[in-house]
mmCIF file of C-alpha atoms in Angstrom:
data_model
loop_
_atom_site.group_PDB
_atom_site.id
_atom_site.type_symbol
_atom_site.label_atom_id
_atom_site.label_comp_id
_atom_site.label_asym_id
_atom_site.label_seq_id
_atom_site.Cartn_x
_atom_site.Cartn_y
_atom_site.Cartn_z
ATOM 1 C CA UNK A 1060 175.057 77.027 181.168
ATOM 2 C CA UNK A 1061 175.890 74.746 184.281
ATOM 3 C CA UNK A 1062 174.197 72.094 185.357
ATOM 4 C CA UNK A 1063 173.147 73.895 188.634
ATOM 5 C CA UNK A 1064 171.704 76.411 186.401
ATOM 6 C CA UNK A 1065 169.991 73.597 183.902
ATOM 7 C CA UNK A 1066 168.585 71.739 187.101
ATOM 8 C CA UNK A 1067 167.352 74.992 188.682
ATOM 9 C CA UNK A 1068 165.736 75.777 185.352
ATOM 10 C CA UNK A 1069 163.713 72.537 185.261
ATOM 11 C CA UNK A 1070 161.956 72.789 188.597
ATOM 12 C CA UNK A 1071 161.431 76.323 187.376
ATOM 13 C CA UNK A 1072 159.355 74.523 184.311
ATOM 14 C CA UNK A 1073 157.873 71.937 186.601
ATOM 15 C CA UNK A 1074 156.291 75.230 188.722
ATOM 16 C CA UNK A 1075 158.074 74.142 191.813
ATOM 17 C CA UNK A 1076 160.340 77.334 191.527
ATOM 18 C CA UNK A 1077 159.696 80.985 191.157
ATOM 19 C CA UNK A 1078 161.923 83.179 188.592
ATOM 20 C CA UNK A 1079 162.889 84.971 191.432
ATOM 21 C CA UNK A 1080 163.290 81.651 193.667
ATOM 22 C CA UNK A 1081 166.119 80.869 190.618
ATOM 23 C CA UNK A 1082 167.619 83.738 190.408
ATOM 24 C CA UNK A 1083 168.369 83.940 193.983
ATOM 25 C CA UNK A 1084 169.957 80.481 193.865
ATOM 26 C CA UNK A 1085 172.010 81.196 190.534
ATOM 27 C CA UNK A 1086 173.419 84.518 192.367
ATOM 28 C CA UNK A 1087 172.035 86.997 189.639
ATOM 29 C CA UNK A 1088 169.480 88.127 191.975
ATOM 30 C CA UNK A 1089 171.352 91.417 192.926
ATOM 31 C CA UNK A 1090 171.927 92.241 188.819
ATOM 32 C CA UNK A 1091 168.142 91.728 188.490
ATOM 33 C CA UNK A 1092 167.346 93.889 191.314
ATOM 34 C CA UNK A 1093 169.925 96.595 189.818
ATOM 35 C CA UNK A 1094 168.569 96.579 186.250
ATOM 36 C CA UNK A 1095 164.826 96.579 187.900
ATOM 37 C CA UNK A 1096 164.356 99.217 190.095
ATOM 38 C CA UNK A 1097 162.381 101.729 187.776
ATOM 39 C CA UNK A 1098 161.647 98.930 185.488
ATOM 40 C CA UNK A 1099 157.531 97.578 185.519
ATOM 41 C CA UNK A 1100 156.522 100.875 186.963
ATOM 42 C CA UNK A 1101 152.826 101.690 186.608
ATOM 43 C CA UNK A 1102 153.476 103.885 183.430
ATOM 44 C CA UNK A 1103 155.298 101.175 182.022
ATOM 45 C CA UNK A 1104 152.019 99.008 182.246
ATOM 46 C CA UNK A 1105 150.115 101.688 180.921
ATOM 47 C CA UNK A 1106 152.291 102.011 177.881
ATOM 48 C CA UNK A 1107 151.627 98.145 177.564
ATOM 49 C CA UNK A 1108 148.205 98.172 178.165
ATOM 50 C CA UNK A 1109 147.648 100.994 174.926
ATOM 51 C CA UNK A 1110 149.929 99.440 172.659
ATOM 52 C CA UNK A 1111 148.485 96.001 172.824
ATOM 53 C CA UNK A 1112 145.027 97.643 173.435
ATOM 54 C CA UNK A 1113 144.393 96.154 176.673
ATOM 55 C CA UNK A 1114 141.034 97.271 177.712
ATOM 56 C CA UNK A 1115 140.348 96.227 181.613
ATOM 57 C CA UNK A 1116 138.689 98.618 183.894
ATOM 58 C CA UNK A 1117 141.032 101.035 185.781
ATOM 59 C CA UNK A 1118 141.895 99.419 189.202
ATOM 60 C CA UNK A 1119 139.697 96.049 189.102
ATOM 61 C CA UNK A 1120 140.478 93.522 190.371
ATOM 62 C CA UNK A 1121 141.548 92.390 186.697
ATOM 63 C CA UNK A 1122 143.416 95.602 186.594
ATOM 64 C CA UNK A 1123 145.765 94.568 189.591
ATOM 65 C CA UNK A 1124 145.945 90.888 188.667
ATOM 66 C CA UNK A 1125 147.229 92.009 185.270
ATOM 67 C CA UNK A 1126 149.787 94.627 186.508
ATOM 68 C CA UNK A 1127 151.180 92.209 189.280
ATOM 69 C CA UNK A 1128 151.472 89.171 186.073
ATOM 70 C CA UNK A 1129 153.179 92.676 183.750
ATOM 71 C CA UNK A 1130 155.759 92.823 186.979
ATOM 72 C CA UNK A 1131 156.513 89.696 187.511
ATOM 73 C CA UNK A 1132 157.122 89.268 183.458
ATOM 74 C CA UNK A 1133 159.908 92.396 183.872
ATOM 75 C CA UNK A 1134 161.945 90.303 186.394
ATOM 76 C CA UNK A 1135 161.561 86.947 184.113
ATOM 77 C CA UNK A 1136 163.447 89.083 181.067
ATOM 78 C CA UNK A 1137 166.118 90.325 183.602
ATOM 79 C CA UNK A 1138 167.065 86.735 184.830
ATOM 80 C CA UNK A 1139 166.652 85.797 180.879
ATOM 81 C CA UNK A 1140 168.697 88.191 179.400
ATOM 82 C CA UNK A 1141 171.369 87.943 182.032
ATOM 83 C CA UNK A 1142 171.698 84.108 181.473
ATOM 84 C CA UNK A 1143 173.951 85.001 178.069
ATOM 85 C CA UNK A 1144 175.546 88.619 176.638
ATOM 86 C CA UNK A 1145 176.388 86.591 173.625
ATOM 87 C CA UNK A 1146 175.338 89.424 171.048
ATOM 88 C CA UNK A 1147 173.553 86.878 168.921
ATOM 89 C CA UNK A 1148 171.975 85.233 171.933
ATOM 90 C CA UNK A 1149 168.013 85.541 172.005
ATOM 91 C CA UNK A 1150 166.450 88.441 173.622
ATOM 92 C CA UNK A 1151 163.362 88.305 176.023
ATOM 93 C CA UNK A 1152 161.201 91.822 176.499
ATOM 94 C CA UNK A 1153 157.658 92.856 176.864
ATOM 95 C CA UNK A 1154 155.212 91.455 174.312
ATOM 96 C CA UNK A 1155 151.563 90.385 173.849
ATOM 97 C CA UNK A 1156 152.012 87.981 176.546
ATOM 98 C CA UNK A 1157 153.789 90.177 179.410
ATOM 99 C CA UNK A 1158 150.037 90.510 181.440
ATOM 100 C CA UNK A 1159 149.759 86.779 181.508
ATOM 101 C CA UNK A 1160 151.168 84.124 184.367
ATOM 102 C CA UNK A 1161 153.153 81.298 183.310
ATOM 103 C CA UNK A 1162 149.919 79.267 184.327
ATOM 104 C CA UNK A 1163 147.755 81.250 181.674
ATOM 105 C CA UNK A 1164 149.865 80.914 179.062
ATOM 106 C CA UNK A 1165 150.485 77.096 179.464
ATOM 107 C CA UNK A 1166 147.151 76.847 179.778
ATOM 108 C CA UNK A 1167 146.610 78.995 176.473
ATOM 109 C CA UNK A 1168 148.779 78.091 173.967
ATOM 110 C CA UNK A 1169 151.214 75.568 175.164
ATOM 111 C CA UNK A 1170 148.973 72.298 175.007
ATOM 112 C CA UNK A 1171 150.728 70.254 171.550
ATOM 113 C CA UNK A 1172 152.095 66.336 172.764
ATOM 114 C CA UNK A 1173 153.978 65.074 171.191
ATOM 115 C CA UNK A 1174 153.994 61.206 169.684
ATOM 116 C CA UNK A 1175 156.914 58.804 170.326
ATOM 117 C CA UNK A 1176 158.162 58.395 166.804
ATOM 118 C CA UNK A 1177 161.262 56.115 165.404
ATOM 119 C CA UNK A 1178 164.842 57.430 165.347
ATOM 120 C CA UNK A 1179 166.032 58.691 161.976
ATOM 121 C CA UNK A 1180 168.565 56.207 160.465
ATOM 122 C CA UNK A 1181 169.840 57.438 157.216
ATOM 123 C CA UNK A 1182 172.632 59.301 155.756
ATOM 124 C CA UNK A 1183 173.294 62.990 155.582
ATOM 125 C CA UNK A 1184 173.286 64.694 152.358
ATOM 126 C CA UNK A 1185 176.032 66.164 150.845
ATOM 127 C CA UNK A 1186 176.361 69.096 149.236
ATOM 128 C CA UNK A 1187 173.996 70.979 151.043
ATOM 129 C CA UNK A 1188 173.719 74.939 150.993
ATOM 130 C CA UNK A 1189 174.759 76.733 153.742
ATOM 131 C CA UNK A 1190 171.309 79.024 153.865
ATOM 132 C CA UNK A 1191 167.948 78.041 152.383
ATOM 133 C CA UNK A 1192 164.616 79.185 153.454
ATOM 134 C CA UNK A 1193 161.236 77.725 151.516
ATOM 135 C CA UNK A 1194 159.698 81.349 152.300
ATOM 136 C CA UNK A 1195 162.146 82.454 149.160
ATOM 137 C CA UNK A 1196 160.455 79.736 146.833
ATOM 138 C CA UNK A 1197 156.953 81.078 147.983
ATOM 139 C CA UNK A 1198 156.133 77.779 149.499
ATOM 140 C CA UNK A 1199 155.167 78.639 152.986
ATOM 141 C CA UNK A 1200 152.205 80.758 153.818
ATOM 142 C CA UNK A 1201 151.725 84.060 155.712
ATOM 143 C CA UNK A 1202 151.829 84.149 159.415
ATOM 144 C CA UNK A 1203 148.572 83.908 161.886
ATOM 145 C CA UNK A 1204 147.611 83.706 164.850
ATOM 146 C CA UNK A 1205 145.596 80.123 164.705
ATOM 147 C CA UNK A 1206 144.738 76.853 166.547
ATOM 148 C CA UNK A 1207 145.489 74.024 165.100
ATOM 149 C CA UNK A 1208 142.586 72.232 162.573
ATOM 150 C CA UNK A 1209 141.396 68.536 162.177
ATOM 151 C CA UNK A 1210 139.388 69.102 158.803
ATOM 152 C CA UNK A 1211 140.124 68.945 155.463
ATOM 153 C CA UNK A 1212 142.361 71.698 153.665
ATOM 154 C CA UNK A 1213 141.022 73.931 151.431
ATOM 155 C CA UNK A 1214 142.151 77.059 149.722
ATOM 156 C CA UNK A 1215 142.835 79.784 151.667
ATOM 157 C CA UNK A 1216 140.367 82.368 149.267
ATOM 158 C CA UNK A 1217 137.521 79.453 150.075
ATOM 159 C CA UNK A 1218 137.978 79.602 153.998
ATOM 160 C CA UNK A 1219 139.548 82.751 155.201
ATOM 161 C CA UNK A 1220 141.480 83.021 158.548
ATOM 162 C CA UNK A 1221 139.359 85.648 160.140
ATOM 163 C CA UNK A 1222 140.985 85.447 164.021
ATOM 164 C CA UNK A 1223 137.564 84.449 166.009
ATOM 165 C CA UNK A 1224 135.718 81.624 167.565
ATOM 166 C CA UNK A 1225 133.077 80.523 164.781
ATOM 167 C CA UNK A 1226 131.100 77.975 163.695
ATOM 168 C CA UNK A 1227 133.909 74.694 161.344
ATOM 169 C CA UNK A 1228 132.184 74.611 158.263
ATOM 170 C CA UNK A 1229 132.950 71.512 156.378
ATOM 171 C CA UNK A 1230 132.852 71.329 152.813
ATOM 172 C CA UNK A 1231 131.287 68.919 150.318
ATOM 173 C CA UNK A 1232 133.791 66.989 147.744
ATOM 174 C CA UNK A 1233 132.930 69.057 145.028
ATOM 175 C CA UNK A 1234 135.227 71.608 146.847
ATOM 176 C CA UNK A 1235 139.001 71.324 146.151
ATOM 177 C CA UNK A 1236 141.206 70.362 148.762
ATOM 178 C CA UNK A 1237 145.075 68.904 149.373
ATOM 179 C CA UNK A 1238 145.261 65.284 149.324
ATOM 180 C CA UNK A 1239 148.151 64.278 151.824
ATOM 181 C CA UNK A 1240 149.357 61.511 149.637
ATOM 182 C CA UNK A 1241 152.425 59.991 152.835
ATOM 183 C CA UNK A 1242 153.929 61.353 155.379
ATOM 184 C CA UNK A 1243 157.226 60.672 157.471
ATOM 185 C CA UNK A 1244 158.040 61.058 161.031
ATOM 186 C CA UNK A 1245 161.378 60.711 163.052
ATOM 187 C CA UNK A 1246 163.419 61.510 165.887
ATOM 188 C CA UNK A 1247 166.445 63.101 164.528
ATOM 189 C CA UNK A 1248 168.254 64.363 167.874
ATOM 190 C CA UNK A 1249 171.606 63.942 167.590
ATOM 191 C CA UNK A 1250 171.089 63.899 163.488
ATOM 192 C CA UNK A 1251 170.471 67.488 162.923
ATOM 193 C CA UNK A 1252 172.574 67.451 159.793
ATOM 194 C CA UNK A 1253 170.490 64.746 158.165
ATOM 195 C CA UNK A 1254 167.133 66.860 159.278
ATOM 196 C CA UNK A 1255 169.112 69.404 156.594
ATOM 197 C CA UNK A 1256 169.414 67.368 154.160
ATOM 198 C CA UNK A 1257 165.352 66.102 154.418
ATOM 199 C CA UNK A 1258 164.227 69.976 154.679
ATOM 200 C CA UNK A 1259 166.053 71.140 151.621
ATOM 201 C CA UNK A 1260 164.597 67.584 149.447
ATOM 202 C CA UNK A 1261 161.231 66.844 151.506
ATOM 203 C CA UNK A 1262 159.952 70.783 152.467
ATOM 204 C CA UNK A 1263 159.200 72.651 155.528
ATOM 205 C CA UNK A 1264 159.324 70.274 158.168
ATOM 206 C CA UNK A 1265 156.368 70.068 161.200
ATOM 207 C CA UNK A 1266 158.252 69.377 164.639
ATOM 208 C CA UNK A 1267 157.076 69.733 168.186
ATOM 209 C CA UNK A 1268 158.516 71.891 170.851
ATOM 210 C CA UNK A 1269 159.413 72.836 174.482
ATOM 211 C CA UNK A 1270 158.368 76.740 174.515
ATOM 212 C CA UNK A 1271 157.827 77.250 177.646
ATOM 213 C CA UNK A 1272 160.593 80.370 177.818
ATOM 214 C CA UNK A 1273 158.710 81.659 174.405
ATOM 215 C CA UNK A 1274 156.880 83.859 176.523
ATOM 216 C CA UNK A 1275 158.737 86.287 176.421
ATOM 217 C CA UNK A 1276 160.506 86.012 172.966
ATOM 218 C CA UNK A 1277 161.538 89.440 171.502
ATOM 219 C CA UNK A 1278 164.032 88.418 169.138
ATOM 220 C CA UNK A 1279 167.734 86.571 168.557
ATOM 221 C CA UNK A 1280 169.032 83.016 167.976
ATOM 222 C CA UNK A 1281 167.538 81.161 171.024
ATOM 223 C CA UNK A 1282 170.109 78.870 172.499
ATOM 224 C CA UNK A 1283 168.757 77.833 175.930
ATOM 225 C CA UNK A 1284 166.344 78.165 177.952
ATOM 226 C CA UNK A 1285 164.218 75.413 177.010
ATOM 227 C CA UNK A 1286 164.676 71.483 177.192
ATOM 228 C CA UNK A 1287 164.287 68.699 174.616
ATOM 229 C CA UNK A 1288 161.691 65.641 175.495
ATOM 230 C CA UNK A 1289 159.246 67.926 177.027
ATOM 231 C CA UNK A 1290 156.822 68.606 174.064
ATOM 232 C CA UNK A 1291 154.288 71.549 174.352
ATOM 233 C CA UNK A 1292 153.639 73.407 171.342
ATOM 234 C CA UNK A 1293 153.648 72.888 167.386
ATOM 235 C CA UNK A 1294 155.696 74.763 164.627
ATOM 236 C CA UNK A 1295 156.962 74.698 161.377
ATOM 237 C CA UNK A 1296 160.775 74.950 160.448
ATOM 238 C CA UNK A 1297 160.831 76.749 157.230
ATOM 239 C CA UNK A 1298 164.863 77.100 156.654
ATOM 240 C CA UNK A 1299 167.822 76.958 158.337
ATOM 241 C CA UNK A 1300 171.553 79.119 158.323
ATOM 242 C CA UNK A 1301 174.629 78.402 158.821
ATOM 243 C CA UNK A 1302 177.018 81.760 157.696
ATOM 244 C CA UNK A 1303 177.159 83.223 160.662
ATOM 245 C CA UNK A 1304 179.026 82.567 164.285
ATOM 246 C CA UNK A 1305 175.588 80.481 165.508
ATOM 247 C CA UNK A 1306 173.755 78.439 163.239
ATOM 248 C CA UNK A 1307 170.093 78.223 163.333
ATOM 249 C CA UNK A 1308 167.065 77.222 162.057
ATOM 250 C CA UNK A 1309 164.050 79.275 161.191
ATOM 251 C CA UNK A 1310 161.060 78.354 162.222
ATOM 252 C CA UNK A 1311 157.802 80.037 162.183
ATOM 253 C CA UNK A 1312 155.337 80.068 165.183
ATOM 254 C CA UNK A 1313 151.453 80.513 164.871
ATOM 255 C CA UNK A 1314 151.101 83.682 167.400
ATOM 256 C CA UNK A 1315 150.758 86.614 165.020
ATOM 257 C CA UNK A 1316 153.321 88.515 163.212
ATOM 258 C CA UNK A 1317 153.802 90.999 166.591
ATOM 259 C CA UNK A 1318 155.603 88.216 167.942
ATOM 260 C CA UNK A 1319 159.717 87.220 167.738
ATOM 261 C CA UNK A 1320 161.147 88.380 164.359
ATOM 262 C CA UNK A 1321 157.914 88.679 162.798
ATOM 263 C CA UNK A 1322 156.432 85.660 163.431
ATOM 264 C CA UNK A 1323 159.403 83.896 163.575
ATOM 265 C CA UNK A 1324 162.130 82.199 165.584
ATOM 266 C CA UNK A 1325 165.374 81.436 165.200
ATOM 267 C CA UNK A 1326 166.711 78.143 167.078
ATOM 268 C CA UNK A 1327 170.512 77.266 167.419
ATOM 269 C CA UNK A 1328 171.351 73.786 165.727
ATOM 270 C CA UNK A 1329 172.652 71.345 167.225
ATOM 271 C CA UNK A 1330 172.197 70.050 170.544
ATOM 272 C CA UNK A 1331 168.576 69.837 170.102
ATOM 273 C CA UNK A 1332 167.890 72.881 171.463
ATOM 274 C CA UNK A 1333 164.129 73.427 172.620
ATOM 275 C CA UNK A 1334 163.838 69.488 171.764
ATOM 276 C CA UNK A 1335 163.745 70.976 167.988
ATOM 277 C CA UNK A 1336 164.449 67.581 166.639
ATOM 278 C CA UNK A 1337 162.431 64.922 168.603
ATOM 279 C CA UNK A 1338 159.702 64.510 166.510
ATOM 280 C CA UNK A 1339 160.229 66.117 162.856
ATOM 281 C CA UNK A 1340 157.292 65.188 160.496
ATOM 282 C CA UNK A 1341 157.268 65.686 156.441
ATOM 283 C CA UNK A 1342 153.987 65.868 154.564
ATOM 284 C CA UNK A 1343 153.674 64.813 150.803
ATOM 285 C CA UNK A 1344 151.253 66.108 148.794
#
């Protein structure tokens, strides 16, 4: 990616550009415009509005706000996908998110800061394996769709995710819970290796991200796209691998299994890609 194309995407994160705005400048314009002229048609949104079960009233003012956003999304995944034909390359589509503006979903689920924390200093470990995943040893849970909680931790059969706004109820001490006994934080950009070494020994590692192009995730090893140092949004890097052409690590998001590969993305390693090692936390229990 050039640095034209790097600069032009940060105003387009800042909101100062438009997709289209960048895609003029970046001279892909015309190729969008080619692969887009029967593409966000009105049967195309009603496709989209019955598979995700999108129930606004037929030409409200909702109706045309939401089909305008569904358009606008179709041109973003054009200018995404033409960025890179790099077969392993991430791929950007229509999803649960293609009827909202950049603004909504921001505002939605891209609201995770991230704290300055101390750069990692150690060693790498040797030795390591060249694929591991924690989902194998049964030590991550399912996927959901969830905000974040402040409260104690409990078992899962004691305080079901159910997917609506409730009522937090808080439990007495007589319930069991998970005593966070330490935890460690670091900045391990430009130490990816070592980060490696401290998922395979310490467990699945909590790190903040930049996911601002996450929108429109369908699938693929994500290698751009996104910047490091600009925080937004919390996940949870269950395994990495390193046998094929791109290495990358796994990491599981918290917007539903209809998302990415099933809940999951995969991020290149190296180069901090999506700011993936900034701020890498590891909970003892």
């Amino acid at each position: 990616m050039t640095g034209v194309t790097l600069f032009l995407m940060f105003l387009l994160n800042l909101g100062i550009l438009t997709f289209p705005d960048v895609a003029r400048c970046s001279g892909v314009w015309k190729t969008i415009r080619k692969s887009n002229c029967s593409a966000g048609t009105d049967v195309d949104f009603e496709s989209f509005r019955e598979q995700f079960h999108r129930n606004y009233k037929l030409h409200s003012d909702c109706y045309h706000r939401r089909r305008s956003y569904f358009k606008n999304s179709i041109k973003r995944h054009a200018y995404l996908n033409s960025l890179s034909t790099d077969k392993d390359s991430a791929k950007y589509g229509i999803n649960q998110f293609s009827d909202l503006s950049i603004h909504e979903f921001r505002e939605l689920y891209l609201t995770a800061t991230a704290e300055t924390v101390p750069p990692y200093s150690g060693l790498k470990t040797e030795g390591l394996p060249a694929k591991f995943d924690w989902r194998v040893k049964a030590a991550v849970g399912s996927v959901q769709n969830q905000q974040a909680t402040r409260v104690k931790l409990v078992k899962q059969s004691e305080y079901p995710y159910k997917a609506e706004t409730g009522i937090c109820h808080l439990f007495s001490q007589s319930h069991d819970g998970v005593l966070v006994k330490d935890f460690a934080a670091h900045d391990y950009s430009g130490h990816e290796e070592a980060m490696m070494g401290r998922l395979v020994e310490w467990g699945p590692l909590a790190v903040t991200v930049d996911a601002i192009s996450w929108q429109d995730y369908l699938g693929g090893i994500m290698q751009h796209h996104c910047s490091c140092h600009h925080a937004n949004h919390a996940v949870l890097v269950t395994g990495y691998d390193t046998t094929g052409d791109v290495p990358y690590w796994i990491v599981q998001n918290s917007w539903g299994t209809s998302w990415g590969n099933e809940g999951y993305v995969y991020i290149k390693m190296g180069g901090n890609v999506c700011g993936i090692a900034d701020s890498v936390t590891a909970v003892f229990l």
